[in-house]
Short mmCIF file of C-alpha atoms and ligand atoms in Angstrom, two decimals:
data_model
loop_
_atom_site.label_atom_id
_atom_site.label_comp_id
_atom_site.label_asym_id
_atom_site.label_seq_id
_atom_site.Cartn_x
_atom_site.Cartn_y
_atom_site.Cartn_z
CA UNK U 1 -32.38 -41.81 -63.63
CA UNK U 2 -32.80 -38.64 -62.69
CA UNK U 3 -32.70 -37.36 -58.29
CA UNK U 4 -35.96 -36.03 -58.20
CA UNK U 5 -39.35 -36.10 -56.60
CA UNK U 6 -42.59 -34.89 -57.72
CA UNK U 7 -45.22 -34.99 -53.90
CA UNK U 8 -48.27 -34.42 -55.47
CA UNK U 9 -50.41 -32.41 -57.80
CA UNK U 10 -52.83 -30.09 -57.51
CA UNK U 11 -55.84 -30.14 -61.00
CA UNK U 12 -57.33 -26.85 -61.34
CA UNK U 13 -61.16 -27.62 -61.52
CA UNK U 14 -63.01 -29.30 -64.72
CA UNK U 15 -59.79 -30.66 -65.55
CA UNK U 16 -59.38 -34.24 -64.67
CA UNK U 17 -61.33 -35.70 -67.56
CA UNK U 18 -58.47 -33.94 -69.78
CA UNK U 19 -56.48 -37.28 -71.46
CA UNK U 20 -52.90 -35.76 -69.65
CA UNK U 21 -54.47 -35.29 -66.89
CA UNK U 22 -55.69 -38.80 -66.40
CA UNK U 23 -52.66 -40.66 -67.45
CA UNK U 24 -50.20 -37.84 -64.62
CA UNK U 25 -53.16 -37.73 -61.78
CA UNK U 26 -52.81 -42.17 -62.04
CA UNK U 27 -49.96 -41.93 -60.54
CA UNK U 28 -49.69 -38.61 -58.96
CA UNK U 29 -51.47 -38.13 -55.78
CA UNK U 30 -53.81 -35.26 -56.26
CA UNK U 31 -56.25 -32.49 -54.94
CA UNK U 32 -58.01 -30.82 -57.08
CA UNK U 33 -58.30 -26.55 -56.39
CA UNK U 34 -60.33 -23.39 -57.28
CA UNK U 35 -57.97 -20.26 -56.36
CA UNK U 36 -54.32 -22.24 -54.93
CA UNK U 37 -52.60 -19.53 -54.06
CA UNK U 38 -49.97 -17.78 -56.24
CA UNK U 39 -47.36 -17.24 -53.98
CA UNK U 40 -44.08 -19.16 -53.09
CA UNK U 41 -42.84 -19.56 -49.37
CA UNK U 42 -39.48 -17.64 -49.99
CA UNK U 43 -36.73 -19.53 -50.92
CA UNK U 44 -38.81 -22.45 -52.46
CA UNK U 45 -40.72 -22.36 -55.66
CA UNK U 46 -42.02 -25.63 -55.56
CA UNK U 47 -40.62 -27.86 -57.49
CA UNK U 48 -42.20 -30.85 -56.08
CA UNK U 49 -45.95 -29.92 -56.62
CA UNK U 50 -47.73 -30.25 -60.43
CA UNK U 51 -50.42 -27.14 -61.20
CA UNK U 52 -52.50 -28.84 -64.36
CA UNK U 53 -53.27 -26.26 -66.17
CA UNK U 54 -54.88 -25.12 -69.43
CA UNK U 55 -52.67 -22.16 -70.85
CA UNK U 56 -54.58 -19.70 -72.66
CA UNK U 57 -50.95 -18.12 -74.07
CA UNK U 58 -49.68 -18.40 -77.46
CA UNK U 59 -48.50 -22.37 -77.65
CA UNK U 60 -45.37 -21.24 -80.23
CA UNK U 61 -43.17 -18.36 -80.41
CA UNK U 62 -39.62 -17.02 -81.26
CA UNK U 63 -36.94 -17.58 -78.53
CA UNK U 64 -36.87 -14.55 -76.72
CA UNK U 65 -32.98 -14.14 -77.46
CA UNK U 66 -31.83 -11.42 -77.80
CA UNK U 67 -30.86 -9.28 -79.91
CA UNK U 68 -27.41 -7.12 -79.47
CA UNK U 69 -25.63 -11.16 -79.87
CA UNK U 70 -26.08 -13.61 -82.98
CA UNK U 71 -28.73 -16.14 -82.24
CA UNK U 72 -30.51 -19.36 -84.28
CA UNK U 73 -34.11 -18.30 -84.62
CA UNK U 74 -35.52 -21.18 -82.83
CA UNK U 75 -39.03 -21.60 -81.83
CA UNK U 76 -40.41 -22.30 -77.94
CA UNK U 77 -43.12 -24.57 -78.14
CA UNK U 78 -44.79 -24.38 -74.37
CA UNK U 79 -45.68 -27.33 -73.06
CA UNK U 80 -44.97 -26.28 -68.58
CA UNK U 81 -42.80 -24.17 -66.89
CA UNK U 82 -40.33 -24.57 -63.94
CA UNK U 83 -38.67 -27.43 -64.33
CA UNK U 84 -37.89 -30.58 -61.23
CA UNK U 85 -34.33 -30.19 -61.20
CA UNK U 86 -32.25 -27.52 -59.89
CA UNK U 87 -29.24 -26.39 -61.31
CA UNK U 88 -27.77 -22.99 -59.53
CA UNK U 89 -27.43 -20.94 -62.69
CA UNK U 90 -31.44 -21.73 -64.14
CA UNK U 91 -32.41 -18.04 -64.88
CA UNK U 92 -36.36 -19.59 -64.88
CA UNK U 93 -35.06 -19.54 -60.41
CA UNK U 94 -36.26 -15.66 -61.30
CA UNK U 95 -38.71 -15.87 -63.89
CA UNK U 96 -41.14 -17.63 -62.19
CA UNK U 97 -39.29 -16.88 -58.31
CA UNK U 98 -43.14 -15.85 -57.83
CA UNK U 99 -45.65 -18.28 -59.75
CA UNK U 100 -45.29 -21.23 -57.73
CA UNK U 101 -45.18 -25.13 -59.07
CA UNK U 102 -44.20 -26.79 -62.15
CA UNK U 103 -47.43 -26.14 -64.57
CA UNK U 104 -48.41 -28.93 -67.01
CA UNK U 105 -50.34 -27.63 -70.36
CA UNK U 106 -52.54 -30.45 -70.06
CA UNK U 107 -54.93 -28.89 -73.16
CA UNK U 108 -51.48 -29.16 -75.58
CA UNK U 109 -53.50 -32.13 -77.75
CA UNK U 110 -56.64 -29.69 -77.87
CA UNK U 111 -53.67 -26.83 -79.30
CA UNK U 112 -51.94 -29.54 -81.59
CA UNK U 113 -54.15 -28.66 -84.72
CA UNK U 114 -53.02 -24.74 -84.18
CA UNK U 115 -49.49 -25.02 -83.21
CA UNK U 116 -48.99 -27.67 -87.23
CA UNK U 117 -51.53 -24.56 -88.44
CA UNK U 118 -47.85 -22.41 -87.53
CA UNK U 119 -45.67 -24.40 -88.86
CA UNK U 120 -47.48 -25.67 -91.95
CA UNK U 121 -47.67 -21.97 -93.23
CA UNK U 122 -44.64 -21.96 -95.63
CA UNK U 123 -43.37 -25.08 -96.31
CA UNK U 124 -40.74 -23.74 -97.47
CA UNK U 125 -39.74 -21.93 -94.08
CA UNK U 126 -37.71 -24.50 -92.26
CA UNK U 127 -39.12 -24.76 -87.87
CA UNK U 128 -36.73 -25.85 -85.73
CA UNK U 129 -38.97 -26.72 -82.03
CA UNK U 130 -37.90 -26.90 -79.07
CA UNK U 131 -39.82 -27.69 -75.35
CA UNK U 132 -36.50 -27.47 -73.68
CA UNK U 133 -36.50 -23.66 -73.16
CA UNK U 134 -39.70 -23.17 -69.48
CA UNK U 135 -38.52 -26.89 -68.95
CA UNK U 136 -36.71 -29.73 -69.06
CA UNK U 137 -38.15 -31.48 -71.91
CA UNK U 138 -38.14 -34.84 -70.91
CA UNK U 139 -37.96 -35.05 -66.93
CA UNK U 140 -41.68 -35.50 -65.83
CA UNK U 141 -41.99 -37.09 -69.84
CA UNK U 142 -42.36 -40.56 -67.52
CA UNK U 143 -45.19 -38.61 -66.09
CA UNK U 144 -46.41 -36.31 -69.03
CA UNK U 145 -45.80 -38.14 -71.95
CA UNK U 146 -45.45 -35.60 -74.13
CA UNK U 147 -43.84 -38.21 -76.60
CA UNK U 148 -46.45 -40.04 -77.53
CA UNK U 149 -48.22 -36.62 -78.86
CA UNK U 150 -45.80 -34.15 -80.14
CA UNK U 151 -43.22 -37.61 -82.35
CA UNK U 152 -45.72 -38.49 -84.93
CA UNK U 153 -46.85 -35.32 -86.45
CA UNK U 154 -43.05 -33.60 -86.58
CA UNK U 155 -42.05 -36.64 -87.94
CA UNK U 156 -44.37 -36.17 -90.77
CA UNK U 157 -42.88 -32.60 -91.77
CA UNK U 158 -39.92 -31.39 -93.63
CA UNK U 159 -39.87 -28.74 -92.64
CA UNK U 160 -39.70 -28.83 -88.69
CA UNK U 161 -38.18 -30.44 -86.85
CA UNK U 162 -38.43 -31.43 -82.79
CA UNK U 163 -35.60 -31.05 -80.45
CA UNK U 164 -36.42 -32.51 -76.71
CA UNK U 165 -33.41 -30.98 -74.57
CA UNK U 166 -32.98 -32.75 -70.85
CA UNK U 167 -30.90 -33.28 -68.28
CA UNK U 168 -31.98 -36.28 -67.81
CA UNK U 169 -31.93 -40.21 -68.94
CA UNK U 170 -35.05 -40.54 -69.52
CA UNK U 171 -36.01 -41.92 -73.47
CA UNK U 172 -38.06 -44.17 -72.56
CA UNK U 173 -41.04 -41.72 -74.15
CA UNK U 174 -38.83 -41.72 -77.25
CA UNK U 175 -37.48 -45.28 -77.33
CA UNK U 176 -41.15 -46.77 -77.44
CA UNK U 177 -42.30 -44.59 -79.98
CA UNK U 178 -41.84 -45.51 -84.01
CA UNK U 179 -41.06 -42.65 -85.55
CA UNK U 180 -37.74 -40.81 -85.40
CA UNK U 181 -37.96 -38.57 -88.41
CA UNK U 182 -37.24 -35.09 -87.52
CA UNK U 183 -36.73 -35.31 -83.94
CA UNK U 184 -34.28 -34.63 -82.93
CA UNK U 185 -32.87 -34.97 -78.07
CA UNK U 186 -30.25 -33.09 -76.65
CA UNK U 187 -28.31 -32.87 -74.30
CA UNK U 188 -27.00 -30.28 -71.49
CA UNK U 189 -23.16 -31.40 -71.09
CA UNK U 190 -20.99 -29.77 -69.04
CA UNK U 191 -17.67 -30.98 -67.51
CA UNK U 192 -18.16 -33.50 -63.96
CA UNK U 193 -17.08 -30.94 -61.42
CA UNK U 194 -20.28 -28.56 -63.26
CA UNK U 195 -22.72 -31.68 -63.72
CA UNK U 196 -21.88 -33.08 -60.41
CA UNK U 197 -22.29 -30.46 -58.05
CA UNK U 198 -24.73 -27.12 -59.75
CA UNK U 199 -27.21 -29.27 -61.33
CA UNK U 200 -28.79 -30.82 -58.58
CA UNK U 201 -31.42 -33.45 -59.89
CA UNK U 202 -29.97 -34.43 -62.84
CA UNK U 203 -28.62 -37.80 -63.67
CA UNK U 204 -25.26 -38.11 -64.08
CA UNK U 205 -22.88 -37.12 -66.55
CA UNK U 206 -22.52 -40.91 -67.45
CA UNK U 207 -25.96 -41.10 -68.01
CA UNK U 208 -26.61 -38.72 -70.30
CA UNK U 209 -24.21 -39.95 -73.05
CA UNK U 210 -24.64 -44.09 -72.53
CA UNK U 211 -28.84 -42.03 -72.75
CA UNK U 212 -27.54 -40.69 -76.14
CA UNK U 213 -25.08 -43.68 -76.55
CA UNK U 214 -28.61 -45.99 -76.35
CA UNK U 215 -30.69 -43.10 -78.74
CA UNK U 216 -28.45 -43.54 -81.55
CA UNK U 217 -28.17 -47.39 -81.54
CA UNK U 218 -31.91 -46.38 -81.86
CA UNK U 219 -31.76 -44.65 -84.47
CA UNK U 220 -32.39 -40.90 -83.19
CA UNK U 221 -30.40 -38.24 -84.31
CA UNK U 222 -28.63 -36.82 -81.40
CA UNK U 223 -27.13 -33.80 -80.33
CA UNK U 224 -25.51 -31.45 -77.48
CA UNK U 225 -24.90 -28.33 -75.72
CA UNK U 226 -22.27 -27.54 -73.68
CA UNK U 227 -24.09 -24.32 -71.83
CA UNK U 228 -23.14 -22.16 -69.84
CA UNK U 229 -19.68 -22.69 -70.24
CA UNK U 230 -17.70 -21.96 -66.46
CA UNK U 231 -14.25 -21.84 -66.03
CA UNK U 232 -14.20 -22.74 -62.75
CA UNK U 233 -10.86 -24.12 -61.19
CA UNK U 234 -9.22 -27.71 -62.82
CA UNK U 235 -12.20 -26.78 -65.95
CA UNK U 236 -9.84 -27.62 -69.23
CA UNK U 237 -9.28 -30.63 -67.09
CA UNK U 238 -12.50 -31.22 -66.40
CA UNK U 239 -14.25 -30.36 -69.86
CA UNK U 240 -11.74 -32.68 -71.47
CA UNK U 241 -13.00 -35.34 -69.43
CA UNK U 242 -16.63 -35.00 -70.56
CA UNK U 243 -15.04 -34.50 -75.25
CA UNK U 244 -13.36 -37.97 -73.90
CA UNK U 245 -16.26 -39.61 -72.49
CA UNK U 246 -18.62 -37.95 -75.42
CA UNK U 247 -15.61 -40.18 -77.76
CA UNK U 248 -15.77 -43.17 -75.88
CA UNK U 249 -19.92 -43.50 -75.92
CA UNK U 250 -20.90 -41.34 -79.53
CA UNK U 251 -20.73 -41.58 -82.92
CA UNK U 252 -19.87 -38.15 -84.57
CA UNK U 253 -22.05 -38.87 -87.15
CA UNK U 254 -25.36 -39.04 -86.46
CA UNK U 255 -24.88 -35.76 -84.16
CA UNK U 256 -27.02 -32.54 -86.30
CA UNK U 257 -24.91 -30.19 -84.06
CA UNK U 258 -22.94 -29.13 -80.55
CA UNK U 259 -23.71 -25.39 -79.39
CA UNK U 260 -21.28 -23.84 -77.23
CA UNK U 261 -23.16 -20.74 -74.23
CA UNK U 262 -20.90 -19.34 -71.23
CA UNK U 263 -22.30 -18.24 -68.51
CA UNK U 264 -24.86 -15.02 -68.72
CA UNK U 265 -27.99 -13.90 -65.96
CA UNK U 266 -29.72 -10.73 -65.63
CA UNK U 267 -28.67 -8.82 -62.54
CA UNK U 268 -31.45 -9.71 -60.39
CA UNK U 269 -30.30 -13.47 -60.63
CA UNK U 270 -27.85 -13.49 -58.82
CA UNK U 271 -29.42 -12.47 -55.38
CA UNK U 272 -32.05 -16.08 -56.06
CA UNK U 273 -28.72 -17.81 -56.14
CA UNK U 274 -26.47 -16.51 -53.79
CA UNK U 275 -29.40 -17.19 -51.43
CA UNK U 276 -30.44 -20.63 -52.31
CA UNK U 277 -27.28 -22.14 -53.43
CA UNK U 278 -25.33 -20.54 -51.41
CA UNK U 279 -22.61 -23.19 -51.64
CA UNK U 280 -22.43 -22.49 -55.49
CA UNK U 281 -18.64 -21.65 -57.01
CA UNK U 282 -20.28 -20.07 -59.77
CA UNK U 283 -20.86 -16.73 -59.07
CA UNK U 284 -16.73 -16.33 -58.12
CA UNK U 285 -15.70 -15.10 -62.12
CA UNK U 286 -15.72 -12.41 -63.16
CA UNK U 287 -17.92 -10.70 -64.90
CA UNK U 288 -18.76 -7.06 -66.67
CA UNK U 289 -22.95 -5.76 -68.39
CA UNK U 290 -23.23 -6.89 -72.01
CA UNK U 291 -24.36 -5.31 -74.48
CA UNK U 292 -27.91 -7.35 -73.90
CA UNK U 293 -27.64 -5.56 -69.72
CA UNK U 294 -26.79 -10.00 -69.01
CA UNK U 295 -23.99 -10.08 -66.63
CA UNK U 296 -21.54 -12.66 -68.98
CA UNK U 297 -17.11 -11.95 -68.93
CA UNK U 298 -14.98 -11.01 -70.02
CA UNK U 299 -14.62 -11.10 -74.26
CA UNK U 300 -10.48 -13.31 -73.85
CA UNK U 301 -12.13 -15.50 -71.42
CA UNK U 302 -15.30 -16.51 -73.39
CA UNK U 303 -13.13 -16.68 -76.53
CA UNK U 304 -10.20 -19.44 -75.01
CA UNK U 305 -13.75 -21.30 -73.85
CA UNK U 306 -15.21 -21.81 -76.83
CA UNK U 307 -11.39 -22.03 -78.63
CA UNK U 308 -10.04 -25.25 -76.26
CA UNK U 309 -13.49 -27.27 -76.61
CA UNK U 310 -13.43 -26.27 -80.76
CA UNK U 311 -10.47 -27.27 -80.99
CA UNK U 312 -11.18 -30.77 -78.84
CA UNK U 313 -13.88 -31.28 -79.91
CA UNK U 314 -12.38 -30.92 -84.05
CA UNK U 315 -9.76 -33.59 -82.77
CA UNK U 316 -12.18 -35.99 -82.70
CA UNK U 317 -14.60 -34.64 -85.86
CA UNK U 318 -13.52 -32.19 -88.37
CA UNK U 319 -17.73 -31.59 -89.04
CA UNK U 320 -19.32 -31.30 -85.72
CA UNK U 321 -21.39 -28.82 -86.43
CA UNK U 322 -20.08 -26.32 -83.82
CA UNK U 323 -22.43 -22.93 -84.05
CA UNK U 324 -22.62 -19.61 -80.81
CA UNK U 325 -24.79 -19.14 -78.59
CA UNK U 326 -25.93 -15.52 -78.31
CA UNK U 327 -22.38 -14.72 -78.93
CA UNK U 328 -21.20 -11.31 -81.22
CA UNK U 329 -19.51 -11.13 -84.49
CA UNK U 330 -16.06 -10.45 -83.45
CA UNK U 331 -16.33 -13.24 -80.23
CA UNK U 332 -17.57 -15.22 -83.51
CA UNK U 333 -14.46 -15.07 -85.73
CA UNK U 334 -12.07 -14.77 -82.88
CA UNK U 335 -13.51 -18.51 -81.86
CA UNK U 336 -14.12 -20.34 -84.64
CA UNK U 337 -12.32 -18.67 -87.32
CA UNK U 338 -15.39 -17.72 -88.95
CA UNK U 339 -19.01 -16.15 -88.39
CA UNK U 340 -21.89 -16.02 -89.64
CA UNK U 341 -22.76 -12.12 -89.78
CA UNK U 342 -25.74 -12.51 -88.32
CA UNK U 343 -29.00 -14.17 -86.91
CA UNK U 344 -30.21 -14.65 -90.48
CA UNK U 345 -26.91 -16.47 -91.46
CA UNK U 346 -26.34 -18.83 -88.03
CA UNK U 347 -29.92 -19.76 -89.29
CA UNK U 348 -29.62 -20.97 -93.11
CA UNK U 349 -25.96 -22.89 -91.21
CA UNK U 350 -28.50 -25.02 -88.27
CA UNK U 351 -31.14 -25.43 -91.60
CA UNK U 352 -28.65 -26.44 -93.81
CA UNK U 353 -28.16 -28.92 -90.75
CA UNK U 354 -30.97 -30.25 -91.14
CA UNK U 355 -31.03 -30.88 -95.37
CA UNK U 356 -27.55 -32.11 -94.55
CA UNK U 357 -28.46 -34.44 -91.31
CA UNK U 358 -32.06 -35.39 -92.14
CA UNK U 359 -31.81 -36.34 -96.42
S1 SF4 C 401 -32.61 -28.56 -66.56
FE1 SF4 C 401 -31.97 -25.84 -67.55
S2 SF4 C 401 -34.58 -25.45 -66.58
FE2 SF4 C 401 -33.80 -28.15 -65.47
S3 SF4 C 401 -33.56 -26.43 -63.73
FE3 SF4 C 401 -31.77 -26.21 -64.98
S4 SF4 C 401 -31.32 -25.26 -66.63
FE4 SF4 C 401 -33.25 -24.43 -65.69
#
């Protein structure tokens, strides 16, 4: 199992009777509040405490992406913010530095009708939805059972897919559901060293791949994200080992896509990483400032990383559905040998993958 501990929950007054709250509060010690503190103690993000509240914003939103690079047109279903895992490179550390605790939006069920109505507006438009951008999709699923709420309605729609993206092996909710169609279970992968040293609280690489195999055996479509790729000492051997393990555990035909992205971060994240993860080596590389203001590796390094992973994956399977996350047309052409040209083109490529895998 993943390696983190939830100590307690705080529930907004009046929300005890909400079905998701009740489920969580049966399992976690709790107290109610009127005005909880909104400040984190320095360096502490309150990752051991759940905060159950009614979310007032829009549940379904386009991934912010970045207009300077080619993006995939993903929609984020905002079921929670912040994550009990503690990856050194996590961007949420700067997003939620001043927003303590793990916020669970327990009013998801009462908003589900409105969310689905947005998807149903245009049946010809394919909507790729994920819950894993502001939180890990499955880390808290044993408590929240998002899977119970979301799998049935997404399975019933031909113009949508729902991707659960995780670094855990919390697949019980998925396996106990009868629904498979339009559901994608997805793991972030990295080299064994990065998984073990920079992804605190996550399942081991082997546990992730065992969970992926179990999901494939149980009829699920799966996907993978090599993101963030980090050129650390021995990275070729490390990423080669990860791909070797994928070959051992998985059937490549059942993989809908595999994305690649290299480490990138806004400058304000750097001091936070230094403070919260003093032993990290991820900041040792040489970075430039990209067109979107984020620090990134030099182009030739990024191209080398992507080429290496692509060549190894393509030896295993001719059509692994590879794509790049937030990269330029030039980097696409140099590392992949082709480019979708723009975000619309990438969206079209991924929509075709959906049509091919979910016939
Ligand atoms: S699993 Fe994702 S959301 Fe959670 S800490 Fe790691 S990078 Fe952040």
